[in-house]
PDB file of C-alpha atoms in Angstrom:
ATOM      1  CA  UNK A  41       0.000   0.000   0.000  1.00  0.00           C
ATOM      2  CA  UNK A  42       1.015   3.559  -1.271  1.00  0.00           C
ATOM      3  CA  UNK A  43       0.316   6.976   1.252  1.00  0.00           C
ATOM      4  CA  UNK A  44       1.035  10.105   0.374  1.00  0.00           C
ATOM      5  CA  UNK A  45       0.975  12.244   3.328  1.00  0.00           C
ATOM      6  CA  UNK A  46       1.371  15.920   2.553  1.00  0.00           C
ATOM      7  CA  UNK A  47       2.013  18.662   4.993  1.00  0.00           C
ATOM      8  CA  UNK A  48       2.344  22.551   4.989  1.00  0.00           C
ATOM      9  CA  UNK A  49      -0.594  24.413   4.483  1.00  0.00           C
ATOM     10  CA  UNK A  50      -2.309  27.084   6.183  1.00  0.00           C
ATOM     11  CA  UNK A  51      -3.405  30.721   5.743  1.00  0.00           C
ATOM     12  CA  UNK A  52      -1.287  33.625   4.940  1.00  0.00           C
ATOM     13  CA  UNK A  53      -1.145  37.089   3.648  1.00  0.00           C
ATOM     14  CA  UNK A  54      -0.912  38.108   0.376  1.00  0.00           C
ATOM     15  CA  UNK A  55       2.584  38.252  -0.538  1.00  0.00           C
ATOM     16  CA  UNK A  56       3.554  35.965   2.085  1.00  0.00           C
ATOM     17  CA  UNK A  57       5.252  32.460   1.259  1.00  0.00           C
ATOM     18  CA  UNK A  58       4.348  28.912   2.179  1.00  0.00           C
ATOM     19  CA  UNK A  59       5.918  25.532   1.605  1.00  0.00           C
ATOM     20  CA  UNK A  60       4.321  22.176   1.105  1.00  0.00           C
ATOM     21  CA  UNK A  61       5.536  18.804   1.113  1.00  0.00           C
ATOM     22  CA  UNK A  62       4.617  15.328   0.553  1.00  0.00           C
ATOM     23  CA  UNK A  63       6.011  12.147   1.294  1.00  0.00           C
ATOM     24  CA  UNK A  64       5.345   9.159  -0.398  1.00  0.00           C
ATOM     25  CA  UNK A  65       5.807   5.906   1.731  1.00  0.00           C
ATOM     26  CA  UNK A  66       4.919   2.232   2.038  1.00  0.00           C
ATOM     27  CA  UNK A  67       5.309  -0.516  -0.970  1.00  0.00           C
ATOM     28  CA  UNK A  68       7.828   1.721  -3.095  1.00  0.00           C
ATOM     29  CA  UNK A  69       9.988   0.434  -5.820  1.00  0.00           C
ATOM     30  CA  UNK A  70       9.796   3.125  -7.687  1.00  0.00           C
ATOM     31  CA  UNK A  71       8.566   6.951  -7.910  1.00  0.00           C
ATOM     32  CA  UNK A  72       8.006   8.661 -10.905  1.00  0.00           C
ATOM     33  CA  UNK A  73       6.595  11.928 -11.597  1.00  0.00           C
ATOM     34  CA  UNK A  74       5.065  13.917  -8.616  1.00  0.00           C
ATOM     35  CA  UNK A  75       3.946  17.098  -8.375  1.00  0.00           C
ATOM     36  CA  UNK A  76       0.799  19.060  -6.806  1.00  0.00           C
ATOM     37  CA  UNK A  77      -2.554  20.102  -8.301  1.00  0.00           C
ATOM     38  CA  UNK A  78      -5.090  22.463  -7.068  1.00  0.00           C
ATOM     39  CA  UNK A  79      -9.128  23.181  -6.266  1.00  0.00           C
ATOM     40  CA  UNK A  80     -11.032  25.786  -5.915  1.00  0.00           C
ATOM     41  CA  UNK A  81     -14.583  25.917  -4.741  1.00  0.00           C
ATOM     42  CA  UNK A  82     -16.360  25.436  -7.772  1.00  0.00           C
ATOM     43  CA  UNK A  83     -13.239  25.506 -10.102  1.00  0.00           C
ATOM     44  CA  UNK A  84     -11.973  21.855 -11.703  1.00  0.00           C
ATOM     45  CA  UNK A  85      -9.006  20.450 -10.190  1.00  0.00           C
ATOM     46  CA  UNK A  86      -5.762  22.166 -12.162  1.00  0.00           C
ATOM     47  CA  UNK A  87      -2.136  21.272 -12.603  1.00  0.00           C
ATOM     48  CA  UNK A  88       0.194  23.792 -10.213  1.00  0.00           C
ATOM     49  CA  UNK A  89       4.195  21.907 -11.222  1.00  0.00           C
ATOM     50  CA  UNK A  90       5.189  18.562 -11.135  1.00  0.00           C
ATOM     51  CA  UNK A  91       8.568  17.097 -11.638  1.00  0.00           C
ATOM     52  CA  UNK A  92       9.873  14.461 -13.628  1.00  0.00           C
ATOM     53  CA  UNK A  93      11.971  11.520 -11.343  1.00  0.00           C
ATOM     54  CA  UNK A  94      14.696  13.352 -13.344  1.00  0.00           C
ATOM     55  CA  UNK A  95      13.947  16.828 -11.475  1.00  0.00           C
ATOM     56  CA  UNK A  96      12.514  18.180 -14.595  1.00  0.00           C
ATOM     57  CA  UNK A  97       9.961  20.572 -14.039  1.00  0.00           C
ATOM     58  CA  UNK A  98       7.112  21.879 -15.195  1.00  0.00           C
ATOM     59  CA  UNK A  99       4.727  24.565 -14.357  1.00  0.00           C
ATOM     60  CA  UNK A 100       0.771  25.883 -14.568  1.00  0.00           C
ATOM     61  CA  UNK A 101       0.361  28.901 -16.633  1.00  0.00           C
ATOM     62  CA  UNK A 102       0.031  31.056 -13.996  1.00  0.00           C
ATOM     63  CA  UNK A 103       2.555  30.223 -11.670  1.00  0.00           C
ATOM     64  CA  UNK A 104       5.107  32.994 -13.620  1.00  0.00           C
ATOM     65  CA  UNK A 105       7.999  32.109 -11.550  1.00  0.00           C
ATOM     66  CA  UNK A 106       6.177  32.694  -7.974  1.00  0.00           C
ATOM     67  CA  UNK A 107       6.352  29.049  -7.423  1.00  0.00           C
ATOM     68  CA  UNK A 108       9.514  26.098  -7.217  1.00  0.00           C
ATOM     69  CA  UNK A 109       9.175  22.431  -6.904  1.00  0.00           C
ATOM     70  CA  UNK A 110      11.905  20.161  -6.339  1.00  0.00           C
ATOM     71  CA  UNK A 111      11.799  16.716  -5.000  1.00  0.00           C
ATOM     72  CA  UNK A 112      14.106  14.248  -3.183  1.00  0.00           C
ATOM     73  CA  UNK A 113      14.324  10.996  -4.163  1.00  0.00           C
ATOM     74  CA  UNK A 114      15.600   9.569  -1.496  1.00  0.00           C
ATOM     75  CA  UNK A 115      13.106  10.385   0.779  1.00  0.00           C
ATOM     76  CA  UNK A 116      10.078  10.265  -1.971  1.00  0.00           C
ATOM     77  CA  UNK A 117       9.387  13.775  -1.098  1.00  0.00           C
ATOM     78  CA  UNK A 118       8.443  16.409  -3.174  1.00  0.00           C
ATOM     79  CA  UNK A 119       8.397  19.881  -2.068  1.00  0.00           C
ATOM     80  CA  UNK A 120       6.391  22.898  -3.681  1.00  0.00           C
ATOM     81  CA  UNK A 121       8.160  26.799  -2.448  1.00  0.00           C
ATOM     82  CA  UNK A 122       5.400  29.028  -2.884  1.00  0.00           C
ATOM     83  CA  UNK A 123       6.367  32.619  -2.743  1.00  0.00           C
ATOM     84  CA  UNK A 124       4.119  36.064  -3.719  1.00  0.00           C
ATOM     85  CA  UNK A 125       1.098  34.396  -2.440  1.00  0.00           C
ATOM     86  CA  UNK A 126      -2.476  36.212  -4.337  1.00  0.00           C
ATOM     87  CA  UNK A 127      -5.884  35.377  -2.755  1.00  0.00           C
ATOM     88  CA  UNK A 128      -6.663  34.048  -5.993  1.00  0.00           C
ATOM     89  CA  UNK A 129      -4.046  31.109  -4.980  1.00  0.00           C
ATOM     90  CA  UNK A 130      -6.311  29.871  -2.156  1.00  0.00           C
ATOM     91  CA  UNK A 131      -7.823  26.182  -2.693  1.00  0.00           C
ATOM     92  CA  UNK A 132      -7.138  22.718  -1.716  1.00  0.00           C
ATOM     93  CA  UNK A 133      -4.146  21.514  -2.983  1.00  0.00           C
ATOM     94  CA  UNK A 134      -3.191  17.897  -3.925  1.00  0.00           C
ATOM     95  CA  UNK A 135      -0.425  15.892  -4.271  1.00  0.00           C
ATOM     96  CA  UNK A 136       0.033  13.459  -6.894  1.00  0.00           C
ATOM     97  CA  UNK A 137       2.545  10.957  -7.330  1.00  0.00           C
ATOM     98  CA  UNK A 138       2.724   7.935 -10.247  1.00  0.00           C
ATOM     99  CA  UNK A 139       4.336   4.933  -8.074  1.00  0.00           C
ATOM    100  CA  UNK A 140       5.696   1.215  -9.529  1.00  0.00           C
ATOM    101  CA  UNK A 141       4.980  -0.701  -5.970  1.00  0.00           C
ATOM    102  CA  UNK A 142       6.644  -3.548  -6.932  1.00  0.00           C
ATOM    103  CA  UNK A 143       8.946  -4.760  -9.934  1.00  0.00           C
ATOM    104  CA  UNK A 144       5.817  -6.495 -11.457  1.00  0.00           C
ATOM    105  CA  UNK A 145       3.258  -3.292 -10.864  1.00  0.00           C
ATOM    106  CA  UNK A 146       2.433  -1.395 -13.296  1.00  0.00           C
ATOM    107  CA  UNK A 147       2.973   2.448 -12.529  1.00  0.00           C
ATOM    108  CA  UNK A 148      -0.129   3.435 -10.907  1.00  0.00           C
ATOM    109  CA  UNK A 149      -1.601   7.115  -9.499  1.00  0.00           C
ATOM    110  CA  UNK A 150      -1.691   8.215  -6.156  1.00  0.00           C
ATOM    111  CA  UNK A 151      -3.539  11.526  -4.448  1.00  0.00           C
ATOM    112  CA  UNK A 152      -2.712  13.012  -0.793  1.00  0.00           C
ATOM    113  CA  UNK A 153      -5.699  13.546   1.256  1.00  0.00           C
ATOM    114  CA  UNK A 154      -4.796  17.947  -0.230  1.00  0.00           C
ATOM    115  CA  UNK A 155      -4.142  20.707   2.346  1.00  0.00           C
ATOM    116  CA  UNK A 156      -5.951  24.233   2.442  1.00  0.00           C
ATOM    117  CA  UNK A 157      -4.069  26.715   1.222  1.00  0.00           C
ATOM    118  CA  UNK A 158      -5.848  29.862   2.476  1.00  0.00           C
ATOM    119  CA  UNK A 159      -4.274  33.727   1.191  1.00  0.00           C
ATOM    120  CA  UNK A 160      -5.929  36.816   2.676  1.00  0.00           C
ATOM    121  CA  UNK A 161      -5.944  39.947   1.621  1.00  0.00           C
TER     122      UNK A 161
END
C-alpha cells in the first residue's frame, strides 16, 4: 500500500510564502513523476508543477515564476516553495505521485488527502 501524506498548508497574507511537502511511503519500488494540483470551490481540479523523477519541471500557466518544486528521491518527497502568495491562490491543494509498488506493478496514481491553502488579503 502507497500513502502520500502531505504537509504545509495554512493561511497567509498576500505576498507571504508557504511551503508544502509530501512524502510518499509504504510498498515503493519506484517513484516517478510527482507534483501538486489544485481546487477551488467550484473551479476543476488544475495542474500547479510537477517534476519528472529526473527533477525536470514543469509549471501551470500562472505560476510565472512565484512558485519552485523540487523533490528528493531519497526520501520520496516532493516539495512545492510558494512565494508572492495572491488570494486568488487559495484552494485545496493535492499531491500526486505515479508509483511502480513492486517490480511487477504497473505504474499506478496516487492523491494526498490535499491541504488548504488559504491567502488573505
Amino acid at each position: 500500500q502507497v500513502r502520500l501524506v502531505e504537509s504545509g498548508g495554512g493561511t497567509v497574507q498576500a505576498g507571504g510564502s508557504l511551503r508544502l511537502s509530501c512524502a510518499a511511503s509504504g510498498s515503493i519500488y519506484r517513484v516517478d513523476a510527482m507534483g501538486y494540483y489544485r481546487q477551488a470551490p467550484g473551479n476543476q481540479r488544475e495542474l500547479v508543477a510537477s517534476i519528472s523523477s529526473r527533477g525536470r519541471p514543469l509549471h501551470g500557466d500562472f505560476v510565472k515564476g512565484r512558485f519552485t518544486i523540487s523533490r528528493d528521491n531519497a526520501k520520496n518527497t516532493v516539495y512545492l516553495q510558494m512565494n508572492s502568495l495572491k488570494p486568488e491562490d487559495t484552494a485545496v491543494y493535492f499531491c500526486k505521485a505515479n508509483v511502480k509498488p513492486s517490480v511487477s506493478d504497473w505504474l499506478t496514481e496516487y492523491w494526498g488527502q490535499g491541504t488548504q491553502v488559504t491567502v488573505s488579503s
